[in-house]
């Protein structure tokens, strides 16, 4: 099993290098789903629950599918890209909370205040000009200018 683990590790590293570096660098649902399935498939190769080489080929096919869909999303400006990778949501616009978008995404005012602090700034939601829930699930904040507060 140890030899299989070493082989799977090296093969997995090679497959990821052939694939797309963003697979584990981003945290969109698109990337997370692949990570979970990839790990599950490769664990079968380590434990011997599935044949070694066909399992590695299946992992390679999944990574190539991820790369293909990511390229497709890059080259299309349709709703398909938003479906594959997700779309950002506006939580604050011109200093006003977008309550419907916040409720849809279970974002509280405390979450927005935390995002302000995470950006290295001080204060609360009254300082926010725009806030977006990004595809990765992180909240990005654009603060009002000093004179606008």
mmCIF file of C-alpha atoms in Angstrom:
data_model
loop_
_atom_site.group_PDB
_atom_site.id
_atom_site.type_symbol
_atom_site.label_atom_id
_atom_site.label_comp_id
_atom_site.label_asym_id
_atom_site.label_seq_id
_atom_site.Cartn_x
_atom_site.Cartn_y
_atom_site.Cartn_z
ATOM 1 C CA UNK A 1 0.000 0.000 0.000
ATOM 2 C CA UNK A 2 2.912 2.373 0.710
ATOM 3 C CA UNK A 3 4.309 1.803 -2.778
ATOM 4 C CA UNK A 4 0.859 2.482 -4.260
ATOM 5 C CA UNK A 5 0.637 5.686 -2.173
ATOM 6 C CA UNK A 6 3.986 6.920 -3.512
ATOM 7 C CA UNK A 7 2.950 6.051 -7.060
ATOM 8 C CA UNK A 8 -0.413 7.784 -6.683
ATOM 9 C CA UNK A 9 1.231 10.856 -5.157
ATOM 10 C CA UNK A 10 3.671 11.207 -8.049
ATOM 11 C CA UNK A 11 0.973 10.524 -10.644
ATOM 12 C CA UNK A 12 -1.412 12.993 -8.973
ATOM 13 C CA UNK A 13 1.275 15.675 -8.954
ATOM 14 C CA UNK A 14 2.002 15.057 -12.635
ATOM 15 C CA UNK A 15 -1.706 15.115 -13.530
ATOM 16 C CA UNK A 16 -2.252 18.407 -11.680
ATOM 17 C CA UNK A 17 0.784 19.940 -13.425
ATOM 18 C CA UNK A 18 -0.597 18.862 -16.805
ATOM 19 C CA UNK A 19 -4.016 20.183 -15.840
ATOM 20 C CA UNK A 20 -4.702 23.645 -14.577
ATOM 21 C CA UNK A 21 -2.828 25.266 -11.694
ATOM 22 C CA UNK A 22 -5.992 26.951 -10.493
ATOM 23 C CA UNK A 23 -7.633 23.663 -9.472
ATOM 24 C CA UNK A 24 -6.555 24.025 -5.856
ATOM 25 C CA UNK A 25 -5.648 27.711 -5.911
ATOM 26 C CA UNK A 26 -9.200 29.010 -6.051
ATOM 27 C CA UNK A 27 -12.159 28.118 -3.959
ATOM 28 C CA UNK A 28 -15.040 28.268 -6.382
ATOM 29 C CA UNK A 29 -17.561 25.426 -6.315
ATOM 30 C CA UNK A 30 -16.192 24.383 -9.714
ATOM 31 C CA UNK A 31 -12.729 23.820 -8.218
ATOM 32 C CA UNK A 32 -13.882 22.348 -4.907
ATOM 33 C CA UNK A 33 -16.031 19.706 -6.614
ATOM 34 C CA UNK A 34 -13.060 18.525 -8.645
ATOM 35 C CA UNK A 35 -10.859 18.454 -5.552
ATOM 36 C CA UNK A 36 -13.301 16.239 -3.673
ATOM 37 C CA UNK A 37 -13.847 13.833 -6.560
ATOM 38 C CA UNK A 38 -10.136 13.794 -7.419
ATOM 39 C CA UNK A 39 -9.194 12.875 -3.870
ATOM 40 C CA UNK A 40 -11.887 10.226 -3.685
ATOM 41 C CA UNK A 41 -10.786 8.560 -6.909
ATOM 42 C CA UNK A 42 -7.103 8.617 -6.015
ATOM 43 C CA UNK A 43 -7.779 7.155 -2.571
ATOM 44 C CA UNK A 44 -9.208 4.088 -4.315
ATOM 45 C CA UNK A 45 -5.920 3.649 -6.173
ATOM 46 C CA UNK A 46 -3.986 3.822 -2.893
ATOM 47 C CA UNK A 47 -6.160 1.357 -1.000
ATOM 48 C CA UNK A 48 -6.507 -1.015 -3.939
ATOM 49 C CA UNK A 49 -10.321 -0.785 -4.021
ATOM 50 C CA UNK A 50 -10.071 -0.071 -7.759
ATOM 51 C CA UNK A 51 -7.540 -1.130 -10.390
ATOM 52 C CA UNK A 52 -4.455 1.089 -10.252
ATOM 53 C CA UNK A 53 -3.998 2.261 -13.855
ATOM 54 C CA UNK A 54 -7.683 2.743 -14.778
ATOM 55 C CA UNK A 55 -8.121 4.780 -11.608
ATOM 56 C CA UNK A 56 -5.205 7.050 -12.526
ATOM 57 C CA UNK A 57 -6.639 7.433 -16.025
ATOM 58 C CA UNK A 58 -10.025 8.400 -14.532
ATOM 59 C CA UNK A 59 -8.299 11.051 -12.372
ATOM 60 C CA UNK A 60 -6.500 12.369 -15.460
ATOM 61 C CA UNK A 61 -9.786 12.524 -17.409
ATOM 62 C CA UNK A 62 -11.415 14.531 -14.606
ATOM 63 C CA UNK A 63 -8.559 17.032 -14.518
ATOM 64 C CA UNK A 64 -8.678 17.394 -18.308
ATOM 65 C CA UNK A 65 -12.466 17.894 -18.127
ATOM 66 C CA UNK A 66 -11.894 20.627 -15.550
ATOM 67 C CA UNK A 67 -9.336 22.270 -17.826
ATOM 68 C CA UNK A 68 -11.687 22.013 -20.818
ATOM 69 C CA UNK A 69 -14.635 23.523 -18.941
ATOM 70 C CA UNK A 70 -12.439 26.301 -17.524
ATOM 71 C CA UNK A 71 -11.259 27.139 -21.058
ATOM 72 C CA UNK A 72 -14.829 27.042 -22.338
ATOM 73 C CA UNK A 73 -15.891 29.420 -19.562
ATOM 74 C CA UNK A 74 -12.978 31.725 -20.409
ATOM 75 C CA UNK A 75 -13.870 31.960 -24.096
ATOM 76 C CA UNK A 76 -17.627 32.353 -23.700
ATOM 77 C CA UNK A 77 -19.402 35.366 -22.304
ATOM 78 C CA UNK A 78 -22.699 33.595 -21.903
ATOM 79 C CA UNK A 79 -24.496 32.353 -18.824
ATOM 80 C CA UNK A 80 -22.620 29.079 -19.246
ATOM 81 C CA UNK A 81 -19.532 30.689 -17.740
ATOM 82 C CA UNK A 82 -21.542 31.871 -14.731
ATOM 83 C CA UNK A 83 -22.977 28.374 -14.337
ATOM 84 C CA UNK A 84 -19.554 26.717 -14.460
ATOM 85 C CA UNK A 85 -17.624 29.195 -12.321
ATOM 86 C CA UNK A 86 -20.356 31.152 -10.568
ATOM 87 C CA UNK A 87 -21.031 34.884 -10.556
ATOM 88 C CA UNK A 88 -20.408 37.621 -8.032
ATOM 89 C CA UNK A 89 -23.339 39.155 -6.175
ATOM 90 C CA UNK A 90 -23.658 42.813 -5.184
ATOM 91 C CA UNK A 91 -24.260 43.131 -1.440
ATOM 92 C CA UNK A 92 -23.819 46.896 -1.044
ATOM 93 C CA UNK A 93 -24.372 49.412 -3.833
ATOM 94 C CA UNK A 94 -23.649 53.114 -3.414
ATOM 95 C CA UNK A 95 -23.545 52.620 0.352
ATOM 96 C CA UNK A 96 -26.965 50.932 0.521
ATOM 97 C CA UNK A 97 -27.386 47.355 1.701
ATOM 98 C CA UNK A 98 -28.890 45.047 -0.890
ATOM 99 C CA UNK A 99 -31.021 43.140 1.612
ATOM 100 C CA UNK A 100 -32.453 40.684 -0.925
ATOM 101 C CA UNK A 101 -29.015 39.619 -2.185
ATOM 102 C CA UNK A 102 -27.750 39.419 1.390
ATOM 103 C CA UNK A 103 -30.681 37.191 2.416
ATOM 104 C CA UNK A 104 -30.288 34.959 -0.671
ATOM 105 C CA UNK A 105 -26.665 34.345 0.250
ATOM 106 C CA UNK A 106 -27.055 34.310 4.058
ATOM 107 C CA UNK A 107 -24.765 37.313 4.492
ATOM 108 C CA UNK A 108 -25.270 39.370 7.653
ATOM 109 C CA UNK A 109 -24.226 42.908 8.496
ATOM 110 C CA UNK A 110 -21.635 41.330 10.815
ATOM 111 C CA UNK A 111 -20.178 39.506 7.789
ATOM 112 C CA UNK A 112 -19.814 42.843 5.999
ATOM 113 C CA UNK A 113 -18.176 44.433 9.043
ATOM 114 C CA UNK A 114 -15.733 41.517 9.170
ATOM 115 C CA UNK A 115 -14.937 42.059 5.485
ATOM 116 C CA UNK A 116 -14.112 45.714 6.209
ATOM 117 C CA UNK A 117 -11.729 44.631 8.980
ATOM 118 C CA UNK A 118 -10.222 41.918 6.759
ATOM 119 C CA UNK A 119 -9.432 44.563 4.170
ATOM 120 C CA UNK A 120 -7.220 46.254 6.769
ATOM 121 C CA UNK A 121 -9.625 49.117 7.430
ATOM 122 C CA UNK A 122 -11.563 50.234 10.451
ATOM 123 C CA UNK A 123 -15.198 50.966 11.041
ATOM 124 C CA UNK A 124 -18.441 49.329 10.150
ATOM 125 C CA UNK A 125 -20.792 48.987 7.250
ATOM 126 C CA UNK A 126 -21.365 52.739 7.073
ATOM 127 C CA UNK A 127 -17.908 52.971 5.459
ATOM 128 C CA UNK A 128 -18.797 50.621 2.575
ATOM 129 C CA UNK A 129 -19.440 52.084 -0.876
ATOM 130 C CA UNK A 130 -19.661 48.706 -2.647
ATOM 131 C CA UNK A 131 -19.405 45.119 -1.449
ATOM 132 C CA UNK A 132 -19.509 41.951 -3.511
ATOM 133 C CA UNK A 133 -19.820 38.282 -2.677
ATOM 134 C CA UNK A 134 -17.214 36.859 -5.023
ATOM 135 C CA UNK A 135 -17.372 33.490 -6.781
ATOM 136 C CA UNK A 136 -14.914 32.127 -4.234
ATOM 137 C CA UNK A 137 -17.297 32.969 -1.378
ATOM 138 C CA UNK A 138 -15.142 35.832 -0.112
ATOM 139 C CA UNK A 139 -16.556 39.305 0.355
ATOM 140 C CA UNK A 140 -14.665 42.137 -1.330
ATOM 141 C CA UNK A 141 -15.242 45.678 -0.154
ATOM 142 C CA UNK A 142 -14.707 49.098 -1.709
ATOM 143 C CA UNK A 143 -14.822 51.784 0.951
ATOM 144 C CA UNK A 144 -16.197 55.285 0.612
ATOM 145 C CA UNK A 145 -13.738 58.112 0.179
ATOM 146 C CA UNK A 146 -12.869 59.969 3.392
ATOM 147 C CA UNK A 147 -15.158 62.931 2.578
ATOM 148 C CA UNK A 148 -18.166 60.727 1.757
ATOM 149 C CA UNK A 149 -18.635 59.241 5.233
#
